[in-house]
GROMACS .gro file of C-alpha atoms in nm:
model
  174
    1MET     CA    1   0.000   0.000   0.000
    2SER     CA    2   0.141   0.340  -0.089
    3GLU     CA    3   0.217   0.610   0.166
    4LYS     CA    4  -0.073   0.803   0.015
    5TYR     CA    5  -0.321   0.578   0.198
    6LYS     CA    6  -0.170   0.548   0.545
    7PHE     CA    7  -0.240   0.720   0.871
    8HIS     CA    8   0.050   0.903   1.030
    9LYS     CA    9   0.068   1.075   1.365
   10ASP     CA   10  -0.072   1.425   1.409
   11GLY     CA   11  -0.242   1.453   1.073
   12LEU     CA   12  -0.571   1.583   0.941
   13PHE     CA   13  -0.731   1.318   0.722
   14PHE     CA   14  -1.008   1.261   0.473
   15VAL     CA   15  -1.132   0.910   0.553
   16THR     CA   16  -1.383   0.690   0.374
   17ILE     CA   17  -1.526   0.400   0.572
   18THR     CA   18  -1.721   0.157   0.354
   19VAL     CA   19  -1.956  -0.132   0.427
   20VAL     CA   20  -1.839  -0.459   0.272
   21GLY     CA   21  -1.984  -0.521  -0.071
   22TRP     CA   22  -2.117  -0.164  -0.071
   23ILE     CA   23  -2.427  -0.301   0.104
   24ASP     CA   24  -2.687  -0.030   0.169
   25VAL     CA   25  -2.726  -0.043   0.546
   26PHE     CA   26  -2.769   0.323   0.635
   27THR     CA   27  -3.094   0.354   0.445
   28ARG     CA   28  -3.242   0.271   0.785
   29LYS     CA   29  -3.243   0.570   1.023
   30LYS     CA   30  -3.176   0.343   1.322
   31TYR     CA   31  -2.840   0.233   1.182
   32ALA     CA   32  -2.728   0.580   1.069
   33ASP     CA   33  -2.823   0.716   1.413
   34GLU     CA   34  -2.599   0.449   1.567
   35ILE     CA   35  -2.307   0.586   1.365
   36ILE     CA   36  -2.381   0.939   1.494
   37LYS     CA   37  -2.406   0.809   1.851
   38ASN     CA   38  -2.074   0.629   1.827
   39LEU     CA   39  -1.894   0.917   1.656
   40ASN     CA   40  -2.018   1.145   1.936
   41TYR     CA   41  -1.885   0.896   2.192
   42CYS     CA   42  -1.544   0.900   2.023
   43ILE     CA   43  -1.551   1.280   2.019
   44GLU     CA   44  -1.647   1.311   2.387
   45HIS     CA   45  -1.439   1.028   2.533
   46LYS     CA   46  -1.159   0.935   2.295
   47GLY     CA   47  -1.039   1.264   2.149
   48LEU     CA   48  -1.171   1.231   1.794
   49GLU     CA   49  -1.205   1.567   1.621
   50VAL     CA   50  -1.453   1.565   1.332
   51TYR     CA   51  -1.459   1.872   1.109
   52GLU     CA   52  -1.677   1.742   0.825
   53PHE     CA   53  -1.877   1.424   0.772
   54CYS     CA   54  -2.144   1.259   0.561
   55ILE     CA   55  -2.316   0.924   0.610
   56MET     CA   56  -2.435   0.776   0.281
   57SER     CA   57  -2.628   0.451   0.234
   58ASN     CA   58  -2.318   0.229   0.237
   59HIS     CA   59  -2.025   0.444   0.345
   60LEU     CA   60  -1.927   0.748   0.540
   61HIS     CA   61  -1.676   1.024   0.485
   62LEU     CA   62  -1.492   1.212   0.757
   63ILE     CA   63  -1.244   1.493   0.776
   64CYS     CA   64  -1.093   1.427   1.114
   65SER     CA   65  -0.795   1.433   1.343
   66ALA     CA   66  -0.727   1.312   1.697
   67LYS     CA   67  -0.618   1.502   2.006
   68ASP     CA   68  -0.346   1.244   2.070
   69GLY     CA   69  -0.255   1.234   1.700
   70GLU     CA   70  -0.355   0.868   1.657
   71VAL     CA   71  -0.645   0.889   1.410
   72GLY     CA   72  -0.578   0.539   1.280
   73LYS     CA   73  -0.631   0.380   1.621
   74LEU     CA   74  -0.952   0.574   1.676
   75VAL     CA   75  -1.090   0.474   1.337
   76ARG     CA   76  -0.997   0.110   1.402
   77ASP     CA   77  -1.174   0.111   1.740
   78PHE     CA   78  -1.476   0.294   1.596
   79LYS     CA   79  -1.509   0.039   1.315
   80SER     CA   80  -1.476  -0.256   1.551
   81PHE     CA   81  -1.738  -0.132   1.793
   82THR     CA   82  -1.988  -0.007   1.534
   83ALA     CA   83  -1.965  -0.329   1.334
   84LYS     CA   84  -2.072  -0.531   1.637
   85GLU     CA   85  -2.344  -0.283   1.734
   86ILE     CA   86  -2.500  -0.254   1.389
   87ILE     CA   87  -2.498  -0.630   1.338
   88ARG     CA   88  -2.665  -0.665   1.680
   89LEU     CA   89  -2.926  -0.401   1.584
   90ILE     CA   90  -2.996  -0.580   1.257
   91ASP     CA   91  -3.027  -0.916   1.431
   92GLU     CA   92  -3.261  -0.780   1.700
   93ASN     CA   93  -3.476  -0.568   1.467
   94PRO     CA   94  -3.809  -0.748   1.406
   95GLN     CA   95  -3.894  -0.495   1.131
   96GLU     CA   96  -3.573  -0.558   0.934
   97SER     CA   97  -3.703  -0.721   0.616
   98ARG     CA   98  -3.348  -0.786   0.493
   99LYS     CA   99  -3.219  -0.942   0.818
  100GLU     CA  100  -3.141  -1.291   0.685
  101TRP     CA  101  -2.980  -1.157   0.369
  102LEU     CA  102  -2.773  -0.894   0.554
  103LEU     CA  103  -2.642  -1.140   0.812
  104TYR     CA  104  -2.568  -1.392   0.536
  105MET     CA  105  -2.368  -1.130   0.345
  106PHE     CA  106  -2.172  -1.020   0.652
  107ARG     CA  107  -2.088  -1.387   0.721
  108TYR     CA  108  -1.988  -1.435   0.357
  109PHE     CA  109  -1.745  -1.141   0.367
  110ALA     CA  110  -1.596  -1.271   0.694
  111LYS     CA  111  -1.491  -1.602   0.534
  112GLY     CA  112  -1.116  -1.617   0.512
  113SER     CA  113  -1.060  -1.291   0.698
  114SER     CA  114  -1.015  -1.439   1.045
  115PRO     CA  115  -1.113  -1.767   1.210
  116MET     CA  116  -1.227  -1.567   1.514
  117CYS     CA  117  -1.456  -1.343   1.312
  118GLU     CA  118  -1.813  -1.453   1.235
  119PHE     CA  119  -1.911  -1.131   1.057
  120GLN     CA  120  -1.733  -0.861   0.862
  121PHE     CA  121  -1.922  -0.533   0.839
  122TRP     CA  122  -1.664  -0.277   0.725
  123GLN     CA  123  -1.409  -0.305   0.446
  124HIS     CA  124  -1.058  -0.332   0.589
  125SER     CA  125  -0.919  -0.026   0.412
  126ASN     CA  126  -1.015   0.333   0.499
  127HIS     CA  127  -0.816   0.508   0.226
  128PRO     CA  128  -0.701   0.790   0.455
  129VAL     CA  129  -0.581   1.091   0.258
  130SER     CA  130  -0.364   1.336   0.445
  131LEU     CA  131  -0.493   1.691   0.403
  132VAL     CA  132  -0.186   1.910   0.395
  133SER     CA  133  -0.318   2.229   0.239
  134ARG     CA  134  -0.621   2.454   0.261
  135LYS     CA  135  -0.693   2.378  -0.106
  136PHE     CA  136  -0.729   2.004  -0.036
  137ILE     CA  137  -0.941   2.067   0.275
  138ILE     CA  138  -1.183   2.285   0.076
  139GLN     CA  139  -1.190   2.033  -0.211
  140ARG     CA  140  -1.273   1.740   0.020
  141THR     CA  141  -1.528   1.945   0.216
  142ARG     CA  142  -1.713   2.025  -0.107
  143TYR     CA  143  -1.696   1.660  -0.207
  144ILE     CA  144  -1.845   1.551   0.129
  145TRP     CA  145  -2.119   1.814   0.124
  146ASN     CA  146  -2.218   1.738  -0.236
  147ASN     CA  147  -2.217   1.358  -0.202
  148PRO     CA  148  -2.593   1.335  -0.120
  149VAL     CA  149  -2.671   1.595  -0.390
  150LYS     CA  150  -2.488   1.392  -0.657
  151ALA     CA  151  -2.669   1.079  -0.535
  152GLY     CA  152  -3.004   1.255  -0.588
  153ILE     CA  153  -3.104   1.233  -0.222
  154VAL     CA  154  -3.137   1.610  -0.170
  155ILE     CA  155  -3.122   1.921  -0.386
  156GLU     CA  156  -2.913   2.129  -0.144
  157PRO     CA  157  -2.631   1.991   0.078
  158GLN     CA  158  -2.769   2.156   0.392
  159HIS     CA  159  -3.093   1.955   0.360
  160TYR     CA  160  -2.923   1.621   0.427
  161ILE     CA  161  -2.952   1.536   0.797
  162TYR     CA  162  -2.647   1.306   0.806
  163SER     CA  163  -2.399   1.570   0.692
  164SER     CA  164  -2.193   1.848   0.842
  165ALA     CA  165  -2.345   2.072   0.573
  166ASN     CA  166  -2.667   2.061   0.778
  167PRO     CA  167  -2.653   2.321   1.058
  168ASP     CA  168  -2.886   2.105   1.271
  169THR     CA  169  -2.668   1.795   1.266
  170GLU     CA  170  -2.656   1.596   1.589
  171LEU     CA  171  -2.287   1.523   1.546
  172LYS     CA  172  -2.063   1.741   1.762
  173ILE     CA  173  -1.833   1.868   1.489
  174MET     CA  174  -1.545   2.109   1.548
   0.00000   0.00000   0.00000
């Protein structure tokens, strides 16, 4: 893997975290709200600093850093915890019409990854891009804000509730 896609200490990063197989999980409010809840926990208790974000149906984008400089460790812990929580929510949701299929797919993607792992929810890679200039920060912010517009979900970025473009977001952004 090139240096372009690695976390280093004390950086500001654009990070994409993707569900395996690009499975649309966050079309359900309950699961997207779980991401917000867990990001807020990481902000309040683990030193995550989120400047921009957007949760799409099968991935999320962040511009973030960490107070201790270890963004990679925070992202790893976030992914581990949220994977377990969202799979639990899916399994316990009597209204989830796709439950059997979703759990089957998460088991399928876990095959060969680890003998200790029954499910795999997130792709292993995060493709962190170090943001070293104001130009790149602005470019990635626009990309994040316009992601739901390009997907045809909203007409204006500020109308999407799972985005830092929305002034009423529940995520405690910097």
